[in-house]
mmCIF file of C-alpha atoms in Angstrom:
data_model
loop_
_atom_site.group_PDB
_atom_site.id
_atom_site.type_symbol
_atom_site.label_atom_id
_atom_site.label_comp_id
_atom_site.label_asym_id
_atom_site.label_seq_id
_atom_site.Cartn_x
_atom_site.Cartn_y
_atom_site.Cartn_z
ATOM 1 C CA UNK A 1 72.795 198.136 238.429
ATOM 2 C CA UNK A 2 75.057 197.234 241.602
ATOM 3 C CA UNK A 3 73.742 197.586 244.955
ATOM 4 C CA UNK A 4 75.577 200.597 245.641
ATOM 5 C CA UNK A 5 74.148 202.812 243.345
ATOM 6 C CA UNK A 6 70.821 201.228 243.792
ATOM 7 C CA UNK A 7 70.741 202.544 247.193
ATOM 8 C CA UNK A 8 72.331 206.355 245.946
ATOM 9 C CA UNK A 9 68.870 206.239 243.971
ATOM 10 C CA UNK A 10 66.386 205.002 246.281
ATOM 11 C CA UNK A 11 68.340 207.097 248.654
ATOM 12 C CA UNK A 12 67.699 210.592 246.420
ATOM 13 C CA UNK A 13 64.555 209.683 245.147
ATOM 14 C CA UNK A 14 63.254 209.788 248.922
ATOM 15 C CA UNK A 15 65.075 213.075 249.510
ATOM 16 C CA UNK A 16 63.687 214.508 246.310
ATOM 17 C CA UNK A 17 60.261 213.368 247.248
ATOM 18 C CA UNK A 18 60.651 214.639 250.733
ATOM 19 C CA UNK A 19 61.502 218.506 249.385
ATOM 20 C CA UNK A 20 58.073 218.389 247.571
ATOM 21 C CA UNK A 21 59.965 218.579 243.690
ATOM 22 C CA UNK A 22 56.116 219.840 242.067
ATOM 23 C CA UNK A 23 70.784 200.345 223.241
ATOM 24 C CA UNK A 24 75.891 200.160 222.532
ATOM 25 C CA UNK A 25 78.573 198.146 221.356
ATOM 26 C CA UNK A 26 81.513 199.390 223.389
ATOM 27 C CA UNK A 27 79.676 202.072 225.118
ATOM 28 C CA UNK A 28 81.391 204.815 227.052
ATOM 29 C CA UNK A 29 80.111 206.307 230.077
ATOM 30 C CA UNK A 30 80.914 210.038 229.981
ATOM 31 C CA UNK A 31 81.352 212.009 232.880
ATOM 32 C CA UNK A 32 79.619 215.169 231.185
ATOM 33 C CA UNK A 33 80.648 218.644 230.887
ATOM 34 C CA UNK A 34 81.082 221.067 233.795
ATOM 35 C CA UNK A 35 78.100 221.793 235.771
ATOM 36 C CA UNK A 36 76.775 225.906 234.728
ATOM 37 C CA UNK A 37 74.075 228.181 235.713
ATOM 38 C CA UNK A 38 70.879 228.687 233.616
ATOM 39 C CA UNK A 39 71.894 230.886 230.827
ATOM 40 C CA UNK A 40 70.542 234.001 230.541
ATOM 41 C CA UNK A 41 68.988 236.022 227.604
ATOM 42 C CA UNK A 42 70.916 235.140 224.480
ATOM 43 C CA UNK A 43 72.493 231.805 225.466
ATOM 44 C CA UNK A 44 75.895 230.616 224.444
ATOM 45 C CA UNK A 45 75.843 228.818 221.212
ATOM 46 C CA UNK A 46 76.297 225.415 222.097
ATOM 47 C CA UNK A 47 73.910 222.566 223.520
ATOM 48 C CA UNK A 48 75.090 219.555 225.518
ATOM 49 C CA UNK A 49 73.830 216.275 224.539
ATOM 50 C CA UNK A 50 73.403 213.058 226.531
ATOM 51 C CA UNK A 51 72.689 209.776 224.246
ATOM 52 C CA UNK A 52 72.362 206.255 224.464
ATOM 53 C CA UNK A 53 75.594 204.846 222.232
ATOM 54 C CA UNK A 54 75.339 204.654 218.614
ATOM 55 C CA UNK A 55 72.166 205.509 218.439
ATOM 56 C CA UNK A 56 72.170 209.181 216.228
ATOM 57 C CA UNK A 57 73.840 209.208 212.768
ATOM 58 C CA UNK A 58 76.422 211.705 213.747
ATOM 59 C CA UNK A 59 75.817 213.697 210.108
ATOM 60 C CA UNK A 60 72.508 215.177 211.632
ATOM 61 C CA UNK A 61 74.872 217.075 214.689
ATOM 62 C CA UNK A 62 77.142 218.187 211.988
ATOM 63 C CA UNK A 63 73.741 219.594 210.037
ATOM 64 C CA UNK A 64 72.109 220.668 212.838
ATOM 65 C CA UNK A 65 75.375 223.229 213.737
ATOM 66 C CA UNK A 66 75.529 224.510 210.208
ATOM 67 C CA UNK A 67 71.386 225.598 210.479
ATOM 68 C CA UNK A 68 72.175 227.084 213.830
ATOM 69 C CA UNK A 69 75.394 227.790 214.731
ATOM 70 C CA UNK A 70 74.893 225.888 218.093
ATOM 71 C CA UNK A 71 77.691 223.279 218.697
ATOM 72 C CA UNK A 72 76.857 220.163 220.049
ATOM 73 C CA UNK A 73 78.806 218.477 222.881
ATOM 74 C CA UNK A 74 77.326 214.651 222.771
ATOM 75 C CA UNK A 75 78.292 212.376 225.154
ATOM 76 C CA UNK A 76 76.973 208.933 225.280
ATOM 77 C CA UNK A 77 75.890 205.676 228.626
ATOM 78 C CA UNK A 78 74.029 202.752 227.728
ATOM 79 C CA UNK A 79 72.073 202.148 230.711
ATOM 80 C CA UNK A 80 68.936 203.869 232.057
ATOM 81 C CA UNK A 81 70.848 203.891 236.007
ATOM 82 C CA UNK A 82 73.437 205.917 234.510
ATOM 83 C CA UNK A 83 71.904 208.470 233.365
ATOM 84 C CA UNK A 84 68.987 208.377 236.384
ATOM 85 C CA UNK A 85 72.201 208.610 238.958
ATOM 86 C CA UNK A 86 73.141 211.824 237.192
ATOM 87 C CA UNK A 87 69.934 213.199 236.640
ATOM 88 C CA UNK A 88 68.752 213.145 240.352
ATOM 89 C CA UNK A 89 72.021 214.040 241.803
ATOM 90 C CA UNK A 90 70.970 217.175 239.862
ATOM 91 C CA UNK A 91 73.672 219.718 237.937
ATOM 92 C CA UNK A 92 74.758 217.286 235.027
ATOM 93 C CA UNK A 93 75.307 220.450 232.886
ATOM 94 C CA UNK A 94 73.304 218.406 229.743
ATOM 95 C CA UNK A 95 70.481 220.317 227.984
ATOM 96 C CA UNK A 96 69.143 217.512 226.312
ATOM 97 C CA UNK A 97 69.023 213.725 227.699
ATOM 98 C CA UNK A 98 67.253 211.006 225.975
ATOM 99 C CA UNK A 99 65.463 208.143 229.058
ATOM 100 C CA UNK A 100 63.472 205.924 228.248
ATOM 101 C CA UNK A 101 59.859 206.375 229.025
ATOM 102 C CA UNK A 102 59.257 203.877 231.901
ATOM 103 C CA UNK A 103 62.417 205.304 234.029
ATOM 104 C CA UNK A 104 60.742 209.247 232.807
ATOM 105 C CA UNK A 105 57.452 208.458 234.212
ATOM 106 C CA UNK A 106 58.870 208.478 237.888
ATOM 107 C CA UNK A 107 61.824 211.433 236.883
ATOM 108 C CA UNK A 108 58.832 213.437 236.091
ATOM 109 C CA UNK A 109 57.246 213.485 239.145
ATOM 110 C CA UNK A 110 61.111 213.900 240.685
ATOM 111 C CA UNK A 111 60.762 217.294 239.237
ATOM 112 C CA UNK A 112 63.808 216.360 237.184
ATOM 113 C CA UNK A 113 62.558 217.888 233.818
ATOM 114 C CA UNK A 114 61.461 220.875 232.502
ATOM 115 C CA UNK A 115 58.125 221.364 230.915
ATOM 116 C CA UNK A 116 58.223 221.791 226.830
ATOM 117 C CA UNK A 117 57.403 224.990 224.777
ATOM 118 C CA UNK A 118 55.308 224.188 222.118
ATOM 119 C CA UNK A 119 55.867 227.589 220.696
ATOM 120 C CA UNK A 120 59.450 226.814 220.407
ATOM 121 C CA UNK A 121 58.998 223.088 218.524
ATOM 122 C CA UNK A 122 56.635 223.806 215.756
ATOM 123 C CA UNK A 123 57.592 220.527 214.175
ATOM 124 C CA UNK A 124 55.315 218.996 216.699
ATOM 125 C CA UNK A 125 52.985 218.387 214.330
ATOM 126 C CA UNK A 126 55.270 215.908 212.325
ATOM 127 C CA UNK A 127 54.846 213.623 215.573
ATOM 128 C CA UNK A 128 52.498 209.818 215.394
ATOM 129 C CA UNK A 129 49.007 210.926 217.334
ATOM 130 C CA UNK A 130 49.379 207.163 218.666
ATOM 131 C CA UNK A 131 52.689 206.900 219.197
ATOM 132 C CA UNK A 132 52.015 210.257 221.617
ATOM 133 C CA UNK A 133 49.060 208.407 223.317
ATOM 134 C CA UNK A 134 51.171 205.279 223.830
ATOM 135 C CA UNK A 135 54.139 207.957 225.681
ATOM 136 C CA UNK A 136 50.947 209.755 227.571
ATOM 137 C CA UNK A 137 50.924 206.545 229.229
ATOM 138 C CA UNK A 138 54.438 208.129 231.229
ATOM 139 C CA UNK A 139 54.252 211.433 230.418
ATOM 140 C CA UNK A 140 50.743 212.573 230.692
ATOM 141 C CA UNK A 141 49.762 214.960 228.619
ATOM 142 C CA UNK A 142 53.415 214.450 226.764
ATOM 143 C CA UNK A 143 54.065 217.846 228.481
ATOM 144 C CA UNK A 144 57.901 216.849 228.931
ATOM 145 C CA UNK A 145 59.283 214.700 226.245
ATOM 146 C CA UNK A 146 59.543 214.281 222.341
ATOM 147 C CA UNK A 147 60.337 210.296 220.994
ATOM 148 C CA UNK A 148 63.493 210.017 219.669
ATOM 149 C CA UNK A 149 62.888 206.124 218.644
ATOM 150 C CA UNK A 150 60.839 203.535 219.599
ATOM 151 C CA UNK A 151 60.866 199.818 219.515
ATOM 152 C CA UNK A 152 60.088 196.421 221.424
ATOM 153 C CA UNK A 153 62.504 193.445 223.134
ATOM 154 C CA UNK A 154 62.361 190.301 221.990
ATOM 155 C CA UNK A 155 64.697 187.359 221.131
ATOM 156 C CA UNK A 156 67.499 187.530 218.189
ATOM 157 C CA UNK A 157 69.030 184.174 216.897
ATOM 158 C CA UNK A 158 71.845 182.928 215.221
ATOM 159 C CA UNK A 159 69.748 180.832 212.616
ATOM 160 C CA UNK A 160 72.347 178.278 211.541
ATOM 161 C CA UNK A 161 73.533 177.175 214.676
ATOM 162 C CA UNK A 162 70.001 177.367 216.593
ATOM 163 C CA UNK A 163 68.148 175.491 213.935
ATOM 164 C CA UNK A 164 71.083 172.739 214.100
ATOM 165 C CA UNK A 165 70.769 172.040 217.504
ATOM 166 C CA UNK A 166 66.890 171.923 217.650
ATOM 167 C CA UNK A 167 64.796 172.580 214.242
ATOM 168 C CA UNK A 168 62.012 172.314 216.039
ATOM 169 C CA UNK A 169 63.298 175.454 218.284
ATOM 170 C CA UNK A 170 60.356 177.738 219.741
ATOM 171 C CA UNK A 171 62.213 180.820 218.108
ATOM 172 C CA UNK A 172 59.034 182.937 217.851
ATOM 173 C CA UNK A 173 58.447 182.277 221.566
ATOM 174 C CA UNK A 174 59.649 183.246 225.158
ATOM 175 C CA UNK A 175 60.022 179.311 225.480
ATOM 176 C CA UNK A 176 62.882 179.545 224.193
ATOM 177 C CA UNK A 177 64.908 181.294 226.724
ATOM 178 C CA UNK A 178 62.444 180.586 229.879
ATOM 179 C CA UNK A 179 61.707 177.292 229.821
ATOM 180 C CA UNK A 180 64.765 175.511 231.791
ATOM 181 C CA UNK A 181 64.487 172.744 229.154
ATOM 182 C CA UNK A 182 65.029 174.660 226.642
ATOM 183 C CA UNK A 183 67.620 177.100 227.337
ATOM 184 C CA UNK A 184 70.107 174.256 228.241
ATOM 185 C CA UNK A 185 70.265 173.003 224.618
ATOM 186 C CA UNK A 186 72.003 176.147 224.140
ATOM 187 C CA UNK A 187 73.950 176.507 227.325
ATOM 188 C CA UNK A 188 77.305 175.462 224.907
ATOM 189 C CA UNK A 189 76.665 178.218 222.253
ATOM 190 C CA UNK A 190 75.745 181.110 224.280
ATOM 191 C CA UNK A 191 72.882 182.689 226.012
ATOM 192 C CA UNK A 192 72.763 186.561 226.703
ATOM 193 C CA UNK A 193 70.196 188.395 228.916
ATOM 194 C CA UNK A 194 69.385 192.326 228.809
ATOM 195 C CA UNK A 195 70.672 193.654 232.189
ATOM 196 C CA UNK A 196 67.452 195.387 232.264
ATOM 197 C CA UNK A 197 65.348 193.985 235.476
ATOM 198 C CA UNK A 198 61.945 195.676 234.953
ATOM 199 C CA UNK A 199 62.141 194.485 231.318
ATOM 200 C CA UNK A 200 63.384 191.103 231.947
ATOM 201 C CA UNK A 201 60.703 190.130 234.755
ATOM 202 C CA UNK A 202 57.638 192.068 232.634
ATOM 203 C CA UNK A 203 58.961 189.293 229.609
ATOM 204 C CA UNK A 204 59.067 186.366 232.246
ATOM 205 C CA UNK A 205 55.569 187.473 233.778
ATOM 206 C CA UNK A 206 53.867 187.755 230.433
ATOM 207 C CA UNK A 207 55.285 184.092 229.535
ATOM 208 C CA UNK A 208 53.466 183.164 232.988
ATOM 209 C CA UNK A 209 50.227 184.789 231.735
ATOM 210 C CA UNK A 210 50.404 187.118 234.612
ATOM 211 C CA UNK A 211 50.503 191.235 234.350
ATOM 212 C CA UNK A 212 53.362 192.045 232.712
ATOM 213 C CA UNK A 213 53.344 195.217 235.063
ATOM 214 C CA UNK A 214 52.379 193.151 238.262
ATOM 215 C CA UNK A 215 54.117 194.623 241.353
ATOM 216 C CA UNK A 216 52.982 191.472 243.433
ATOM 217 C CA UNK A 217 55.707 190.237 245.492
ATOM 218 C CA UNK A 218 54.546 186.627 244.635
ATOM 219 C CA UNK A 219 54.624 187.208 241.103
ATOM 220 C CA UNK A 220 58.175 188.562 241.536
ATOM 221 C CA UNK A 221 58.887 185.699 243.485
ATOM 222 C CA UNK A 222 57.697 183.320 240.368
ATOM 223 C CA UNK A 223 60.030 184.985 238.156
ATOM 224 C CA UNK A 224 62.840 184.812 240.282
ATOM 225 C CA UNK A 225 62.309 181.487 240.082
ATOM 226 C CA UNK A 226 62.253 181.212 236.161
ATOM 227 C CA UNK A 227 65.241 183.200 236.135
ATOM 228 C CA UNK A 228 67.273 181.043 238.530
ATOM 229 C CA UNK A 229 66.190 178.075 236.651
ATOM 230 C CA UNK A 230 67.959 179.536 233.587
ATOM 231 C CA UNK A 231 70.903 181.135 235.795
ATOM 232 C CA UNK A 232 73.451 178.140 234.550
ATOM 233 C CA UNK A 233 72.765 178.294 231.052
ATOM 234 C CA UNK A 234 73.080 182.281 230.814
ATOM 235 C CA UNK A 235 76.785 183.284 229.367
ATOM 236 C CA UNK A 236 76.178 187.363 229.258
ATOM 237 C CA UNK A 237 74.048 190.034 231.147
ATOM 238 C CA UNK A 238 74.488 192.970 229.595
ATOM 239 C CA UNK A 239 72.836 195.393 227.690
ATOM 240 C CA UNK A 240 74.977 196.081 224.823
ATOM 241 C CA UNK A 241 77.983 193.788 224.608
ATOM 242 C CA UNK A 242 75.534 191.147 222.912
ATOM 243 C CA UNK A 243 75.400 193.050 219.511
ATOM 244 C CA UNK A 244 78.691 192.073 218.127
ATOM 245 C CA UNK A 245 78.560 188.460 220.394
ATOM 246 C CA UNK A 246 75.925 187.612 218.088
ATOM 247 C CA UNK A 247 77.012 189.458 214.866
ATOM 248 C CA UNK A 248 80.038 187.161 215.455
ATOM 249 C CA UNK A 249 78.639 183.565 216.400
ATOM 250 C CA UNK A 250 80.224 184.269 220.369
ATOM 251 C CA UNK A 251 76.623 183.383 220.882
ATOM 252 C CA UNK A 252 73.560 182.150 219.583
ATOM 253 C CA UNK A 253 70.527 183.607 221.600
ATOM 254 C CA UNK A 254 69.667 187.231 223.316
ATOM 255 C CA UNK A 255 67.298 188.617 224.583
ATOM 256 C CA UNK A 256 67.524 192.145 223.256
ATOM 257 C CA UNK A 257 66.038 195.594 221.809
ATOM 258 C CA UNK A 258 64.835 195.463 218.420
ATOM 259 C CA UNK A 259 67.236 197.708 216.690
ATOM 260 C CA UNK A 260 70.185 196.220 218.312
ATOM 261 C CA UNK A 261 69.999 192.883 217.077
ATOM 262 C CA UNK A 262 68.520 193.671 213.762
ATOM 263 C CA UNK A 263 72.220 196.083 213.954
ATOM 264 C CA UNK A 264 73.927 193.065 215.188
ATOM 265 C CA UNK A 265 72.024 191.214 211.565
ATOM 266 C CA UNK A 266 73.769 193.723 209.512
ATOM 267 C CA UNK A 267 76.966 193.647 211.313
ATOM 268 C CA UNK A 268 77.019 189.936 210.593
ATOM 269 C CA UNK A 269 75.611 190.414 206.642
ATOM 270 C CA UNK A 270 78.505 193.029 206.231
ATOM 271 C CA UNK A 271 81.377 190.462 207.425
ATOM 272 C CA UNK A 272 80.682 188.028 205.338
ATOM 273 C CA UNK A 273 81.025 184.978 207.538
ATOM 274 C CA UNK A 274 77.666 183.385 207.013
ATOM 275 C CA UNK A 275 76.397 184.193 210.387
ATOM 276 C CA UNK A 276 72.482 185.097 209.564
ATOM 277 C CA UNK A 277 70.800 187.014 212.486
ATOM 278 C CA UNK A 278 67.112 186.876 212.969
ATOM 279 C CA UNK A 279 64.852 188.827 215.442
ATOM 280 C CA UNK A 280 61.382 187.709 216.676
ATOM 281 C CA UNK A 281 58.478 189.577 218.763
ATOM 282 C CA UNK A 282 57.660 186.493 220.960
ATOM 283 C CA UNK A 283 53.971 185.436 220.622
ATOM 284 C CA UNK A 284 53.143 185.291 224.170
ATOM 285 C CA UNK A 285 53.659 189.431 224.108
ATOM 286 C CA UNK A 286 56.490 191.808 224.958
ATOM 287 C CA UNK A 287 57.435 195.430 225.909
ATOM 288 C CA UNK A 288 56.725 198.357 223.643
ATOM 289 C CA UNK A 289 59.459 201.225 224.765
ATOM 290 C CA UNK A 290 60.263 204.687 224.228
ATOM 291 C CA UNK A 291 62.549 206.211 224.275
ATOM 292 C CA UNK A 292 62.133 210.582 224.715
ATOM 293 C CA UNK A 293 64.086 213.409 224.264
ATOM 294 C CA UNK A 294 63.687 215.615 227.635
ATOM 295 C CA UNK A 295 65.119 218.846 228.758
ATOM 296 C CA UNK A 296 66.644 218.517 232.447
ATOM 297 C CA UNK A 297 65.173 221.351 235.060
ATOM 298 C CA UNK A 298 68.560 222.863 235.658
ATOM 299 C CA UNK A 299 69.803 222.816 232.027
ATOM 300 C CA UNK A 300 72.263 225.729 230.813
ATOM 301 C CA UNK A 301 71.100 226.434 227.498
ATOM 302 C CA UNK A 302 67.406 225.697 227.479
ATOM 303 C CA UNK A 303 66.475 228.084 224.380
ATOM 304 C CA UNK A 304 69.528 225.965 222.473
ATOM 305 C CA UNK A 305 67.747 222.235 223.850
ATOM 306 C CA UNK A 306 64.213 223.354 222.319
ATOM 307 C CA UNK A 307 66.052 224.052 218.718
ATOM 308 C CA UNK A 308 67.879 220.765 218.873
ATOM 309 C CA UNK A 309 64.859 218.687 219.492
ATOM 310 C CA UNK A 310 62.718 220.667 216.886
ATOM 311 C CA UNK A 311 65.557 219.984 214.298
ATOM 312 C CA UNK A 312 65.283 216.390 215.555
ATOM 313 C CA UNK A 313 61.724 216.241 214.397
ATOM 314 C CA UNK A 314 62.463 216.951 210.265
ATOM 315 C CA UNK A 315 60.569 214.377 208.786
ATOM 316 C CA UNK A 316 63.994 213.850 206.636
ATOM 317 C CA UNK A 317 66.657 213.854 209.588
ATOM 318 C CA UNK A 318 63.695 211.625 211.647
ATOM 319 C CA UNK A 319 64.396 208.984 209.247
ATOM 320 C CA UNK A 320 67.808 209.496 208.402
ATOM 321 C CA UNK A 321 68.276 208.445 212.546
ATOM 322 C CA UNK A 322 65.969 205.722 211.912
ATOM 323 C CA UNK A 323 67.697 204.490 208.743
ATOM 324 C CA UNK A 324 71.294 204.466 210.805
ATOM 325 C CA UNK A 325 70.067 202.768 213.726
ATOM 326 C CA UNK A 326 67.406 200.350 212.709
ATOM 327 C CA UNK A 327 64.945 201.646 214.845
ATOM 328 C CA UNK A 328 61.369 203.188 214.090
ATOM 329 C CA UNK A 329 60.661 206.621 214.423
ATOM 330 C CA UNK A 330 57.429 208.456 216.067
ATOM 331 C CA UNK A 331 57.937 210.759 213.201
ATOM 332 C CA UNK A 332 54.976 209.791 211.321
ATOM 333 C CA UNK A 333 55.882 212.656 208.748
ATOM 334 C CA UNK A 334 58.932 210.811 208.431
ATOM 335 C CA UNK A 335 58.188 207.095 207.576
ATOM 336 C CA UNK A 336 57.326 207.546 203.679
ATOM 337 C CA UNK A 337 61.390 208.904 203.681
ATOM 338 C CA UNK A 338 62.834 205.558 205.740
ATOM 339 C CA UNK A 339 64.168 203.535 203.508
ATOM 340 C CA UNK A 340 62.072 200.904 202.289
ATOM 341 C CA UNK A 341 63.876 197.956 203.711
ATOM 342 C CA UNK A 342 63.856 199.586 206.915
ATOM 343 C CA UNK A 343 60.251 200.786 206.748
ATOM 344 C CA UNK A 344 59.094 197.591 205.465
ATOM 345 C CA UNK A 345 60.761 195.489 208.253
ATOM 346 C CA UNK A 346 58.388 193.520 210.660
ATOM 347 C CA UNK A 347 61.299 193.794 213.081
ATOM 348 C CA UNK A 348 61.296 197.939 212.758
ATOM 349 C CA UNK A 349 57.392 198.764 212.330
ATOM 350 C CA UNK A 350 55.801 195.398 213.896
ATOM 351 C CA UNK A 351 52.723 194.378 211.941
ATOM 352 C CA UNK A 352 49.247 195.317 213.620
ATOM 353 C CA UNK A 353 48.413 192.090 215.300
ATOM 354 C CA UNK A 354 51.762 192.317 216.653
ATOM 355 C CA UNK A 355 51.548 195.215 217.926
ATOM 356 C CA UNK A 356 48.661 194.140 219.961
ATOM 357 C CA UNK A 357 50.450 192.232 221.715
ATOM 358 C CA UNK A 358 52.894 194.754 222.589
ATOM 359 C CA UNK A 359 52.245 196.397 226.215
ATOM 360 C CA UNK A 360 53.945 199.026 228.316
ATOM 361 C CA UNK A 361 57.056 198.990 230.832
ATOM 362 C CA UNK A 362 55.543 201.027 233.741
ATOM 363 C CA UNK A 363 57.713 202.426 236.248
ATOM 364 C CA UNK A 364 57.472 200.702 239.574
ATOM 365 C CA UNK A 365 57.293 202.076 242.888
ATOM 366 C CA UNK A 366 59.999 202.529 245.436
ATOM 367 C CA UNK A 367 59.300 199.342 247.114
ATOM 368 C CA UNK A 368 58.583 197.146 244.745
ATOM 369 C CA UNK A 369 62.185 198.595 242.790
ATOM 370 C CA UNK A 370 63.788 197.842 246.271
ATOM 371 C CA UNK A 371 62.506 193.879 246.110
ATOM 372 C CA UNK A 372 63.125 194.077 242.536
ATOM 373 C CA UNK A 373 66.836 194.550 242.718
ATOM 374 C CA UNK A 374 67.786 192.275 245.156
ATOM 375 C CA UNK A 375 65.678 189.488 242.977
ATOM 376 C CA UNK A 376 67.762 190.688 239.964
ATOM 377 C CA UNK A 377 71.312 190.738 241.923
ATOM 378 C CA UNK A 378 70.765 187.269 243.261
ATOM 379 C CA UNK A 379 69.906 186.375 239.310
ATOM 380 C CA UNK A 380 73.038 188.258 238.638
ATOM 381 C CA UNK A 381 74.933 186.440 240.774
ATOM 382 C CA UNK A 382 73.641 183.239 240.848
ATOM 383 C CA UNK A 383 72.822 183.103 244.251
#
């Protein structure tokens, strides 16, 4: 995020706290429809829909309007500021918007999103009891948000032309991207980098051994460091253009959300090139994320969200999302109907002892966000 609009938000966060409110290829940043009043009794059939890209299969909005009636206007970002910019300036128009959890936590207590009604979702009880304690970590209570999909960040590999340079390579650890040494054997073949800072420096600090959610200015400062030391050997930060660069051997390491690269392994299988993709959970621990359908305070057609995100939560449209877009589901209903190769794939649904490695991205405070993106622009830059 650019320092600009990193100073709109910490700018409108402080205003909204000072009124006393209470992953993608090619992605397209929409500018959303018209801003409208709240609907009143017997809203307009229609429901506006703000997505991360590629990341619904687009047969469940056709299915979804011929059970309702309601059309769906979807538009699509593919980064968390985006849609945070919109959401705090207030009046995006969208009924539902899907953040992820750890940017949620602190919209919540913006007074950004409406509370749910249960009585209107009675498919709530097709929903993973842990997955819901897991979310309760941002949204106590989950009084505000359904999952959509969940999944972790890790490192994805082009196999052939890793193992050629070093067979011996730490794949299955944050080594391989942290450790200066390291990352400069693959300086030539291409390095990409989420451009996700809380993510990125929670990775870094649990490679250090240190709290992953530390908001120690000295722990920051020890990251920074890591990341500089890797600065030169980094070809991409970006959060989505790195599914086809690996699919297509542009590059041969990312650090990147589960479902993406295990997309960008399929990509590859499907062109027939002989690129083979692999994704590992790093031993030394990573992020477990979320991310939630929510209903915006000021949303039109609020009647129209609730039956959209209770449609959502069919155990069979549940996984037919999760089988298009490689991620898992906290439709626990749904995971006998994933398809077995998605279902049984480490990479998807993480093993237990994996998964207890896996710990939370907690939203940081104001100041700490503040020293965090001036770390992350001078990683950015190089400076």
């Amino acid at each position: 995020m650019s320092n600009s609009i990193r100073a709109v938000l910490a700018g409108l966060m402080a205003a909204l706290a000072l009124a006393g409110c209470g992953k993608k290829p090619e992605p397209v940043t929409a500018t959303g429809p018209a801003a409208a009043p709240a609907a009143p009794a017997g809203e307009e059939k229609v429901v506006n829909v703000y997505n991360w890209s590629d990341y619904i299969d687009p047969t469940t909005l056709e299915q979804f309007t011929a059970e309702t009636g309601i059309k769906v206007n979807y538009d699509v970002f593919d980064s968390n500021e985006v849609l945070e910019t919109k959401l705090l300036a207030g009046s995006t128009g969208y009924d539902v918007v899907v953040p992820s959890a750890s940017f949620m936590e602190r919209q919540i207590k913006a007074g950004v999103f409406r509370k749910l009604d249960r009585s209107k979702l009675p498919n709530w009880s097709n929903l993973d009891p842990e997955i819901l304690e897991r979310v309760a970590l941002h949204d106590p209570g989950n009084e505000h948000s359904v999952n959509h999909m969940w999944g972790t960040t890790g490192i994805g590999y082009n196999e052939a032309k890793v193992m050629a340079i070093d067979p011996n390579a730490p794949v299955d650890s944050w080594n391989l991207v942290f450790d200066p040494k390291n990352a400069a054997k693959y300086k030539d073949c291409g390095i990409s980098v989420l451009d996700a800072p809380s993510e990125v420096l929670a990775a870094v600090l649990a490679w250090k051994g240190k709290d992953p959610n530390s908001q120690n200015p000295d722990d920051l400062k020890l990251a920074e460091e890591v990341l500089m030391s890797i600065r030169p050997y980094v070809r991409m930060i970006h959060s989505s253009n790195y599914i086809d660069a690996l699919a297509n051997g542009e590059i041969c390491v990312a650090v990147g959300w589960s479902g993406d690269i295990l997309q960008s392994r399929d990509r590859a299988a499907e062109a027939g090139q002989g690129v083979v993709v692999k994704y590992n959970v790093p031993k030394e621990g990573t992020i477990v994320w979320f991310d939630m359908y929510a209903i915006p305070a000021d949303a039109p057609h609020p009647d129209n969200a609730h039956a959209f995100i209770n449609f959502m939560m069919k155990p069979e449209i549940a996984a037919k999302n999760s089988n298009f877009v490689n991620y898992a589901t906290g439709n626990a209903a749904s995971v006998p109907m994933v398809d077995e190769s998605v279902r049984n794939d480490p990479g998807v649904y993480p093993p237990a002892e994996v998964k207890a490695k896996l710990f939370p991205d907690l939203a940081e405070s104001e100041e700490f966000t503040r020293l965090l993106n001036r770390s992350w622009t001078r990683f950015t830059t190089g400076q």
